[in-house]
Structure formats: structure tokens, C-alpha cells
Amino acid sequence: MTEAYIYDHVRTPRGRGKKDGALHEVPAVRLGAKVLEALRDRNGIDTTRVDDIIFGCVDPVGEAGSVIPKASAFEAGYAFSAPGMQISRFCASGLDAINLAASKVAFGADDLVIAGGVESMSRVGMGMSGGAWIMDPSVGIPAYFMPQGVSADLIATKYGFSRDDVDAYAVESQKRAARSWEEGRFARSVVPVKDQNGLTILDRDEHMRPTTDMQSLGSLNASFAMHGEMGGYDAVGIQAHPEIEAVNHVHHAGNSSGIVDGAAGVLVGSKEGGAILGAKPRARIRAFANIGSDPALMLTGPVDVTRKLFARAGISAADIDLFELNEAFAAVVLRYQQAFDIDPAIMNVNGGAIAMGHPLGATGAMILGTVLDELERQDKQIAFVTLCIGAGMGTATIIERV
């Protein structure tokens, strides 16, 4: 087995995932193409040497369907010999694409792979691909199906996080994201999206609300109380966890991840791939893992997969310099910090999806790139990247600078 290295990464800005969002006019295939163009041009890639392009896409239907990375490669002018593959593991799709690329490189099948993800949530709505877990009671009932927001509230209730706790975390996410943009921490990796005339459509994450404070969040009603109480999903959660007497609904739009459009790509390769590029690697992919977890709590998969990966890699939380966990909901991160007694100063140090948004299939690649840049900025060595996933799963990856 050979080492799988990271040579570069880029992402688009995240555009607000609504019809008035800046990226609404840009189909997912073009967002993906922007990433491919940037990686090619920055690294002088001869695209005949690209062995595969793997993109995560959670709702690969309509204009986002039909193996979107291959379509994006056509749009970007890549050689016809560059193949494409589209995968989905819900919110971890972008990170799983990178892990799959690493597997192919480690096995010796490929030398250069571009892996990442894309989602245009303003054009292809969340959940448009449907599925038995959501639609078929014979699947949903034994899986304790409920909206993710109710599961997030169930987590907050079970592990003792109050409305003030989750709101305070959201405020901090906004502050960190704003500071990171002000200090230029994303400048190396964010590529502006331009139109056919070369005019910039968006060059900065659009979802952020840096003036957010506890007072403004306190005025928002809990988003999932009606689903839980009138929709009967609180009863589902209590059936799965009878130690809970009543669900405390604490999440709302301000302390949950934002719906956005965006794409990201990571250039993964072998040592031979680096020779093709004439480049030195920035990091190696040291280990990764997946797991299934409690489907009712649903979003505690990062805790379970972290324990699994720590055991496999022979390390502990004390060995990790920086943690990056997707901010699907504030309670997800608070539970993770609680489980491993993690110093908040090394968790999501540049803010996260609460502030900047969560373009489902792309997020895993985005946060891996963010933490790699941060390792370099702080001159640290090891980072741990993980995401919670629908239906109760977790994916995690350890990267190490070289």
C-alpha cells in the first residue's frame, strides 16, 4: 500500500440557498466546473493524467444528476479520458469522496484523483431525491425516522444543553467566521465564481450574519417544536429513549446550519502523482472510518466514529491539534466536545456551517480544506475531520501535514 497525499484544495464561496441568492443562477454543473478549472490552472494539471473525479452530491436529480462530476469535467474542458463518479452518504458525501480517492491511490489503482462535492440547494431542493427512509413507513418506523431538527433537540435534551448553550455556540461560530474572513484566512482556497463575461458573481460566503448576538437569537422561535409535538415525532424520540420525559426544543434557523450553494475539490495523489504535478504534498490522509449509529439521536455518529477511528489509529483526542466537525446543529458540536472533553479553542476555529452554510454534498471537502489551511497557519500537525449523517451514521478522517 502506498501513501495518499493531499496536494491542493479549493472551494467556491457559499451562496445563500434561495432564489435571491447570488449563486442561484449558476447550476451545480458549473459550480463543479469552477472547482475543476481552478485546480487545473493552479497546479498546471495535464488533465489526461487525471485518473478519476469523484464528487459527493446528496440530491443528484434533475440538472444535478447523471454523474455530475463527469458533466462538470466536460464543462471545464478536461480531457475526455478523465472519468467521473458520483456518490452520496448524505452530509458526509464530500468527505467520503476524498476517502474513496485515498483508497484508490493507496491501492495503486490511481495516481491523481480530484475528490470533493457540489450542491445547488437553491435550484435542487433538499430531499428532492426522496427515498425509502423518508417515504416508506416499513423503513421509517423501525428506523425511528424523524426530522433531523427534532433529533438535534433530542440530543440537547438527553445531554443537557439549554437554549442559551446552543445560542451561545451559534454566536461564537458567527464571530469566528467573520474574523477568519477579515484576516484573510480563506484567501488561499476560495475561488470566486464568475459569469461568462468574467464578472464576479460571488467571492465571499453570503450566508454569514456577523452581528448575531444572544438577544437577536433569543427572539427566534424553536423551529422544530411543531414537528415534534403536533407531528408526533417527540413521541418517536421518547419511544427510542424512554429516559427522556419530554423533548426540549432549542434549535432554530440561527443555531442550525444554513442552506447554501457551493462546490469544493481536493487534489489527492500518490508520490508518483506529485511527480506528475511537480509538486510537494501538503498533507497525507492518515486514516478514515465510517460507522452506523443510533438512528433516533441520528446526529451523534461523529462520537461513535471517532471512538472507532481512535482505536484503529492508536491515538486519542490528546494527539489531535485541531478538530473540524460540521455544524449541522449546535447541539451536535456541544455533545462531541462533551464526549471527548475537547477544548473549544481547537474546535472549528474558523467558524462553521451555522455561520457559513452547509452545501450538503460539498461540505466534507470544504471543512477538510479549511482545517488543512489552519494547520499550516498555526504550524500544527494533525487534524481530525468528521460529520454527522442522516439515518444515523458518522464519517471521519485524520490528516497529517508532511
Short mmCIF file of C-alpha atoms in Angstrom, two decimals:
data_model
loop_
_atom_site.label_atom_id
_atom_site.label_comp_id
_atom_site.label_asym_id
_atom_site.label_seq_id
_atom_site.Cartn_x
_atom_site.Cartn_y
_atom_site.Cartn_z
CA MET A 1 0.00 0.00 0.00
CA THR A 2 1.21 3.49 -0.84
CA GLU A 3 0.57 6.80 0.92
CA ALA A 4 -2.30 9.03 -0.26
CA TYR A 5 -1.37 12.71 -0.18
CA ILE A 6 -3.26 15.99 -0.45
CA TYR A 7 -1.66 18.37 -2.94
CA ASP A 8 -4.20 21.18 -3.09
CA HIS A 9 -7.80 22.11 -2.43
CA VAL A 10 -10.22 24.85 -3.43
CA ARG A 11 -13.81 25.78 -2.83
CA THR A 12 -16.34 28.27 -4.09
CA PRO A 13 -17.90 30.78 -1.74
CA ARG A 14 -21.16 29.57 -0.26
CA GLY A 15 -24.14 31.33 -1.78
CA ARG A 16 -27.42 31.72 0.07
CA GLY A 17 -29.59 28.77 -0.97
CA LYS A 18 -32.64 30.74 -2.04
CA LYS A 19 -33.89 32.20 -5.29
CA ASP A 20 -32.40 35.58 -4.37
CA GLY A 21 -29.03 34.02 -3.52
CA ALA A 22 -26.06 35.10 -5.61
CA LEU A 23 -25.38 31.59 -6.95
CA HIS A 24 -28.97 30.71 -7.81
CA GLU A 25 -28.25 31.49 -11.48
CA VAL A 26 -25.32 29.04 -11.51
CA PRO A 27 -26.28 25.36 -11.98
CA ALA A 28 -24.47 22.72 -9.96
CA VAL A 29 -22.59 21.52 -13.03
CA ARG A 30 -20.98 24.96 -13.39
CA LEU A 31 -20.12 25.17 -9.70
CA GLY A 32 -18.35 21.84 -10.08
CA ALA A 33 -16.61 23.05 -13.23
CA LYS A 34 -15.30 26.16 -11.43
CA VAL A 35 -13.56 23.91 -8.91
CA LEU A 36 -12.09 21.70 -11.62
CA GLU A 37 -10.86 24.70 -13.59
CA ALA A 38 -9.22 26.22 -10.53
CA LEU A 39 -7.41 23.03 -9.54
CA ARG A 40 -6.20 22.51 -13.11
CA ASP A 41 -4.99 26.07 -13.56
CA ARG A 42 -3.38 26.44 -10.12
CA ASN A 43 -1.47 23.20 -10.44
CA GLY A 44 -0.77 23.08 -14.17
CA ILE A 45 -2.55 19.73 -14.44
CA ASP A 46 -2.40 17.86 -17.71
CA THR A 47 -5.96 16.54 -17.46
CA THR A 48 -5.08 13.43 -19.46
CA ARG A 49 -3.27 12.36 -16.28
CA VAL A 50 -6.36 12.64 -14.05
CA ASP A 51 -7.37 9.10 -13.13
CA ASP A 52 -10.76 9.93 -11.63
CA ILE A 53 -13.06 12.72 -10.47
CA ILE A 54 -15.31 11.81 -7.53
CA PHE A 55 -17.98 14.23 -6.30
CA GLY A 56 -20.46 13.85 -3.49
CA CYS A 57 -23.96 15.09 -4.27
CA VAL A 58 -26.80 14.40 -1.86
CA ASP A 59 -29.65 15.14 -4.27
CA PRO A 60 -28.28 14.02 -7.65
CA VAL A 61 -31.51 14.55 -9.59
CA GLY A 62 -32.56 16.76 -12.47
CA GLU A 63 -29.78 19.09 -13.56
CA ALA A 64 -27.56 17.76 -10.72
CA GLY A 65 -27.94 14.15 -11.80
CA SER A 66 -26.33 11.89 -14.40
CA VAL A 67 -22.85 11.69 -12.83
CA ILE A 68 -22.34 15.39 -12.30
CA PRO A 69 -18.51 15.28 -11.95
CA LYS A 70 -18.22 13.94 -15.50
CA ALA A 71 -20.57 16.66 -16.73
CA SER A 72 -18.51 19.25 -14.85
CA ALA A 73 -15.35 17.86 -16.48
CA PHE A 74 -16.91 18.44 -19.91
CA GLU A 75 -17.85 21.97 -18.86
CA ALA A 76 -14.32 22.64 -17.56
CA GLY A 77 -12.67 21.40 -20.74
CA TYR A 78 -10.96 18.38 -19.23
CA ALA A 79 -9.63 15.61 -21.43
CA PHE A 80 -12.27 13.07 -22.38
CA SER A 81 -10.11 10.41 -20.73
CA ALA A 82 -10.87 11.82 -17.24
CA PRO A 83 -13.74 9.72 -15.80
CA GLY A 84 -16.22 10.70 -13.12
CA MET A 85 -18.13 9.13 -10.23
CA GLN A 86 -20.99 10.50 -8.16
CA ILE A 87 -21.57 9.26 -4.60
CA SER A 88 -23.87 10.01 -1.70
CA ARG A 89 -23.62 9.37 2.01
CA PHE A 90 -25.82 12.33 2.82
CA CYS A 91 -23.86 15.10 4.56
CA ALA A 92 -20.55 13.22 4.57
CA SER A 93 -20.56 12.72 0.80
CA GLY A 94 -17.74 15.18 0.13
CA LEU A 95 -15.50 13.66 2.79
CA ASP A 96 -16.31 10.13 1.66
CA ALA A 97 -15.35 11.14 -1.87
CA ILE A 98 -11.90 12.08 -0.53
CA ASN A 99 -11.64 8.85 1.45
CA LEU A 100 -12.58 6.84 -1.63
CA ALA A 101 -9.94 8.70 -3.64
CA ALA A 102 -7.38 7.93 -0.93
CA SER A 103 -8.32 4.24 -1.09
CA LYS A 104 -7.82 4.12 -4.84
CA VAL A 105 -4.45 5.85 -4.55
CA ALA A 106 -3.33 3.68 -1.63
CA PHE A 107 -4.24 0.52 -3.53
CA GLY A 108 -2.21 1.66 -6.52
CA ALA A 109 -5.17 1.98 -8.87
CA ASP A 110 -4.81 5.75 -9.35
CA ASP A 111 -2.11 8.40 -9.09
CA LEU A 112 -4.18 11.59 -9.38
CA VAL A 113 -7.80 11.97 -8.26
CA ILE A 114 -9.89 15.08 -7.75
CA ALA A 115 -12.43 14.47 -5.00
CA GLY A 116 -15.00 16.72 -3.39
CA GLY A 117 -18.61 17.62 -3.86
CA VAL A 118 -21.24 20.01 -5.11
CA GLU A 119 -24.76 21.04 -4.16
CA SER A 120 -27.03 23.73 -5.55
CA MET A 121 -29.66 23.82 -2.86
CA SER A 122 -31.38 26.88 -4.32
CA ARG A 123 -32.05 25.02 -7.57
CA VAL A 124 -32.45 21.38 -6.47
CA GLY A 125 -34.26 21.44 -3.16
CA MET A 126 -33.13 19.39 -0.18
CA GLY A 127 -34.81 15.98 -0.20
CA MET A 128 -35.75 16.09 -3.89
CA SER A 129 -34.26 12.65 -4.44
CA GLY A 130 -36.77 11.17 -1.97
CA GLY A 131 -36.01 7.72 -0.64
CA ALA A 132 -37.49 4.85 1.35
CA TRP A 133 -36.07 6.06 4.69
CA ILE A 134 -38.21 9.18 4.35
CA MET A 135 -41.19 7.91 2.36
CA ASP A 136 -41.76 4.25 3.27
CA PRO A 137 -43.21 3.55 6.75
CA SER A 138 -41.87 -0.02 6.66
CA VAL A 139 -38.40 1.54 6.73
CA GLY A 140 -39.02 4.73 8.68
CA ILE A 141 -40.83 3.17 11.64
CA PRO A 142 -38.09 0.68 12.68
CA ALA A 143 -35.51 3.41 11.98
CA TYR A 144 -37.31 5.87 14.31
CA PHE A 145 -37.49 8.34 11.42
CA MET A 146 -37.94 11.98 12.39
CA PRO A 147 -36.78 15.33 11.01
CA GLN A 148 -33.14 16.00 11.85
CA GLY A 149 -34.05 19.09 13.82
CA VAL A 150 -36.14 17.01 16.22
CA SER A 151 -33.18 14.64 16.61
CA ALA A 152 -30.95 17.63 17.37
CA ASP A 153 -33.42 18.74 20.05
CA LEU A 154 -33.46 15.17 21.39
CA ILE A 155 -29.66 15.30 21.70
CA ALA A 156 -29.83 18.64 23.51
CA THR A 157 -32.40 17.24 25.92
CA LYS A 158 -30.57 13.98 26.59
CA TYR A 159 -27.18 15.59 27.17
CA GLY A 160 -28.34 18.70 29.00
CA PHE A 161 -27.83 21.59 26.58
CA SER A 162 -30.08 24.58 27.13
CA ARG A 163 -31.35 27.17 24.67
CA ASP A 164 -28.67 29.54 25.95
CA ASP A 165 -25.98 26.90 25.39
CA VAL A 166 -26.85 26.32 21.74
CA ASP A 167 -27.38 30.02 21.05
CA ALA A 168 -24.03 30.93 22.62
CA TYR A 169 -22.32 28.37 20.40
CA ALA A 170 -24.02 29.89 17.32
CA VAL A 171 -22.88 33.38 18.24
CA GLU A 172 -19.30 32.15 18.55
CA SER A 173 -19.48 30.45 15.15
CA GLN A 174 -20.54 33.72 13.56
CA LYS A 175 -17.73 35.62 15.29
CA ARG A 176 -15.09 33.11 14.25
CA ALA A 177 -16.24 33.06 10.63
CA ALA A 178 -16.28 36.85 10.43
CA ARG A 179 -12.79 37.07 11.95
CA SER A 180 -11.47 34.45 9.54
CA TRP A 181 -12.72 36.39 6.54
CA GLU A 182 -11.41 39.68 7.95
CA GLU A 183 -7.97 38.16 8.50
CA GLY A 184 -7.85 36.59 5.04
CA ARG A 185 -7.69 33.01 6.30
CA PHE A 186 -9.78 31.75 3.35
CA ALA A 187 -7.97 33.78 0.69
CA ARG A 188 -5.77 30.91 -0.48
CA SER A 189 -8.57 28.47 -1.04
CA VAL A 190 -11.76 30.30 -2.03
CA VAL A 191 -12.08 30.86 -5.78
CA PRO A 192 -14.62 33.45 -6.93
CA VAL A 193 -17.50 32.38 -9.14
CA LYS A 194 -17.59 34.47 -12.31
CA ASP A 195 -20.01 34.70 -15.19
CA GLN A 196 -19.20 34.10 -18.86
CA ASN A 197 -18.03 37.69 -19.19
CA GLY A 198 -15.54 37.33 -16.37
CA LEU A 199 -17.58 39.43 -13.96
CA THR A 200 -17.60 38.22 -10.36
CA ILE A 201 -20.91 36.81 -9.18
CA LEU A 202 -19.75 35.93 -5.66
CA ASP A 203 -16.37 35.96 -3.94
CA ARG A 204 -17.37 35.69 -0.28
CA ASP A 205 -19.61 33.45 1.83
CA GLU A 206 -23.03 35.03 1.61
CA HIS A 207 -24.90 33.38 4.48
CA MET A 208 -22.95 34.94 7.38
CA ARG A 209 -24.58 37.24 9.90
CA PRO A 210 -21.63 38.64 11.89
CA THR A 211 -23.80 40.97 14.01
CA THR A 212 -25.67 37.99 15.52
CA ASP A 213 -25.92 38.15 19.30
CA MET A 214 -27.79 36.38 22.08
CA GLN A 215 -30.58 38.95 22.01
CA SER A 216 -31.30 38.52 18.29
CA LEU A 217 -31.23 34.74 18.57
CA GLY A 218 -33.42 34.85 21.65
CA SER A 219 -36.21 36.40 19.60
CA LEU A 220 -36.45 33.34 17.32
CA ASN A 221 -38.98 30.62 17.96
CA ALA A 222 -37.84 27.00 18.10
CA SER A 223 -38.14 25.64 14.55
CA PHE A 224 -38.98 22.02 15.29
CA ALA A 225 -41.48 22.20 18.14
CA MET A 226 -44.47 21.83 15.84
CA HIS A 227 -42.87 18.87 14.04
CA GLY A 228 -42.15 17.26 17.37
CA GLU A 229 -45.37 17.95 19.20
CA MET A 230 -48.06 18.03 16.53
CA GLY A 231 -46.27 15.77 14.04
CA GLY A 232 -45.78 13.10 16.67
CA TYR A 233 -42.01 12.95 16.36
CA ASP A 234 -41.39 13.78 20.01
CA ALA A 235 -43.22 10.56 20.84
CA VAL A 236 -40.95 8.68 18.42
CA GLY A 237 -37.88 10.06 20.15
CA ILE A 238 -39.20 9.23 23.60
CA GLN A 239 -40.08 5.71 22.46
CA ALA A 240 -36.46 5.24 21.39
CA HIS A 241 -35.13 6.91 24.55
CA PRO A 242 -37.69 6.42 27.33
CA GLU A 243 -35.33 8.02 29.85
CA ILE A 244 -36.45 11.34 28.32
CA GLU A 245 -39.79 12.56 29.64
CA ALA A 246 -40.24 15.49 27.24
CA VAL A 247 -38.18 16.95 24.40
CA ASN A 248 -36.87 20.48 24.98
CA HIS A 249 -36.95 22.22 21.60
CA VAL A 250 -33.98 24.60 21.39
CA HIS A 251 -32.88 24.71 17.75
CA HIS A 252 -33.90 27.28 15.17
CA ALA A 253 -32.52 28.83 11.99
CA GLY A 254 -29.91 30.82 13.91
CA ASN A 255 -28.22 27.86 15.62
CA SER A 256 -28.61 25.34 12.77
CA SER A 257 -26.65 25.01 9.54
CA GLY A 258 -27.61 27.29 6.68
CA ILE A 259 -28.98 26.13 3.32
CA VAL A 260 -26.46 27.24 0.68
CA ASP A 261 -25.00 26.52 -2.77
CA GLY A 262 -21.35 25.61 -3.30
CA ALA A 263 -18.68 23.22 -4.50
CA ALA A 264 -15.25 22.06 -3.34
CA GLY A 265 -12.44 19.90 -4.63
CA VAL A 266 -9.34 18.27 -3.15
CA LEU A 267 -6.42 17.06 -5.25
CA VAL A 268 -5.38 13.63 -3.92
CA GLY A 269 -2.46 11.66 -5.27
CA SER A 270 0.41 9.27 -4.77
CA LYS A 271 4.08 10.21 -4.65
CA GLU A 272 4.13 9.48 -8.39
CA GLY A 273 1.18 11.82 -8.79
CA GLY A 274 3.21 14.54 -7.14
CA ALA A 275 5.97 13.91 -9.65
CA ILE A 276 3.45 14.34 -12.46
CA LEU A 277 2.44 17.68 -10.94
CA GLY A 278 5.96 18.70 -9.99
CA ALA A 279 4.56 19.46 -6.55
CA LYS A 280 5.19 18.57 -2.93
CA PRO A 281 2.28 17.24 -0.84
CA ARG A 282 0.74 19.41 1.84
CA ALA A 283 -0.60 16.54 3.96
CA ARG A 284 -1.23 12.82 3.97
CA ILE A 285 -4.51 11.08 4.65
CA ARG A 286 -3.54 9.03 7.65
CA ALA A 287 -6.74 7.09 8.37
CA PHE A 288 -10.51 7.19 7.94
CA ALA A 289 -13.61 5.29 9.01
CA ASN A 290 -17.39 5.08 8.77
CA ILE A 291 -19.98 3.80 11.21
CA GLY A 292 -23.69 3.39 11.74
CA SER A 293 -25.12 4.88 14.94
CA ASP A 294 -28.35 5.42 16.88
CA PRO A 295 -30.92 6.40 14.21
CA ALA A 296 -33.16 8.27 16.67
CA LEU A 297 -30.41 10.50 18.01
CA MET A 298 -29.18 10.30 14.40
CA LEU A 299 -26.55 13.05 14.69
CA THR A 300 -24.26 11.51 17.33
CA GLY A 301 -22.45 9.45 14.69
CA PRO A 302 -19.31 11.63 14.97
CA VAL A 303 -18.85 10.47 18.58
CA ASP A 304 -19.12 6.81 17.59
CA VAL A 305 -16.93 7.01 14.51
CA THR A 306 -14.29 8.98 16.41
CA ARG A 307 -14.02 6.24 19.02
CA LYS A 308 -13.71 3.68 16.23
CA LEU A 309 -11.04 5.64 14.38
CA PHE A 310 -9.07 6.46 17.52
CA ALA A 311 -8.91 2.73 18.28
CA ARG A 312 -7.85 1.86 14.76
CA ALA A 313 -5.22 4.59 14.56
CA GLY A 314 -3.95 4.02 18.09
CA ILE A 315 -4.40 7.64 19.16
CA SER A 316 -6.60 9.72 21.44
CA ALA A 317 -8.07 13.20 21.48
CA ALA A 318 -4.89 14.44 23.17
CA ASP A 319 -2.96 13.65 19.96
CA ILE A 320 -5.14 15.88 17.78
CA ASP A 321 -4.12 19.50 17.22
CA LEU A 322 -7.34 20.67 15.55
CA PHE A 323 -10.85 19.24 15.25
CA GLU A 324 -13.30 20.11 12.48
CA LEU A 325 -16.89 18.91 12.93
CA ASN A 326 -19.67 20.05 10.64
CA GLU A 327 -22.04 22.35 12.50
CA ALA A 328 -25.26 20.71 11.37
CA PHE A 329 -26.84 21.88 14.63
CA ALA A 330 -25.21 23.47 17.66
CA ALA A 331 -26.00 20.53 19.95
CA VAL A 332 -24.07 18.18 17.63
CA VAL A 333 -20.84 20.04 18.34
CA LEU A 334 -21.56 20.55 22.03
CA ARG A 335 -22.17 16.82 22.50
CA TYR A 336 -18.94 16.00 20.65
CA GLN A 337 -16.91 18.38 22.80
CA GLN A 338 -18.55 16.93 25.90
CA ALA A 339 -17.83 13.33 24.88
CA PHE A 340 -14.10 13.89 24.39
CA ASP A 341 -13.53 16.87 26.72
CA ILE A 342 -12.26 18.96 23.79
CA ASP A 343 -11.02 22.50 24.34
CA PRO A 344 -13.34 24.78 22.29
CA ALA A 345 -10.23 26.70 21.21
CA ILE A 346 -9.21 23.83 18.90
CA MET A 347 -12.68 23.01 17.55
CA ASN A 348 -13.99 24.68 14.37
CA VAL A 349 -11.62 27.58 14.93
CA ASN A 350 -12.75 29.41 11.77
CA GLY A 351 -16.46 29.07 12.36
CA GLY A 352 -18.63 26.58 10.56
CA ALA A 353 -21.90 25.79 8.84
CA ILE A 354 -24.04 27.72 11.32
CA ALA A 355 -22.35 30.88 10.09
CA MET A 356 -21.32 30.00 6.54
CA GLY A 357 -23.78 27.32 5.50
CA HIS A 358 -23.84 23.62 4.65
CA PRO A 359 -23.92 22.75 0.91
CA LEU A 360 -24.63 19.10 1.69
CA GLY A 361 -22.50 17.14 -0.79
CA ALA A 362 -19.64 19.66 -0.73
CA THR A 363 -19.28 20.34 3.00
CA GLY A 364 -16.99 17.43 3.87
CA ALA A 365 -14.43 18.59 1.31
CA MET A 366 -14.81 22.20 2.42
CA ILE A 367 -14.12 21.53 6.09
CA LEU A 368 -11.17 19.26 5.34
CA GLY A 369 -9.63 22.04 3.27
CA THR A 370 -10.36 24.62 5.95
CA VAL A 371 -8.62 22.64 8.67
CA LEU A 372 -5.62 21.89 6.43
CA ASP A 373 -5.14 25.63 5.87
CA GLU A 374 -5.47 26.18 9.60
CA LEU A 375 -2.87 23.51 10.41
CA GLU A 376 -0.46 25.38 8.17
CA ARG A 377 -1.38 28.77 9.59
CA GLN A 378 -0.78 27.59 13.16
CA ASP A 379 2.15 25.31 12.20
CA LYS A 380 0.37 22.30 13.71
CA GLN A 381 0.49 18.68 12.52
CA ILE A 382 -2.65 16.57 12.93
CA ALA A 383 -6.34 17.33 12.32
CA PHE A 384 -9.48 15.28 12.76
CA VAL A 385 -12.42 15.90 10.39
CA THR A 386 -15.88 14.44 10.92
CA LEU A 387 -19.56 14.90 10.08
CA CYS A 388 -22.90 13.67 11.36
CA ILE A 389 -25.10 11.99 8.74
CA GLY A 390 -28.78 11.36 8.15
CA ALA A 391 -30.24 8.00 9.21
CA GLY A 392 -27.63 7.73 11.97
CA MET A 393 -24.10 7.44 10.58
CA GLY A 394 -20.69 9.04 11.01
CA THR A 395 -17.63 9.55 8.82
CA ALA A 396 -14.20 10.72 9.99
CA THR A 397 -10.76 11.34 8.51
CA ILE A 398 -7.37 12.06 10.07
CA ILE A 399 -4.94 14.20 8.07
CA GLU A 400 -1.31 14.93 8.93
CA ARG A 401 0.97 17.55 7.47
CA VAL A 402 4.11 16.36 5.73
#
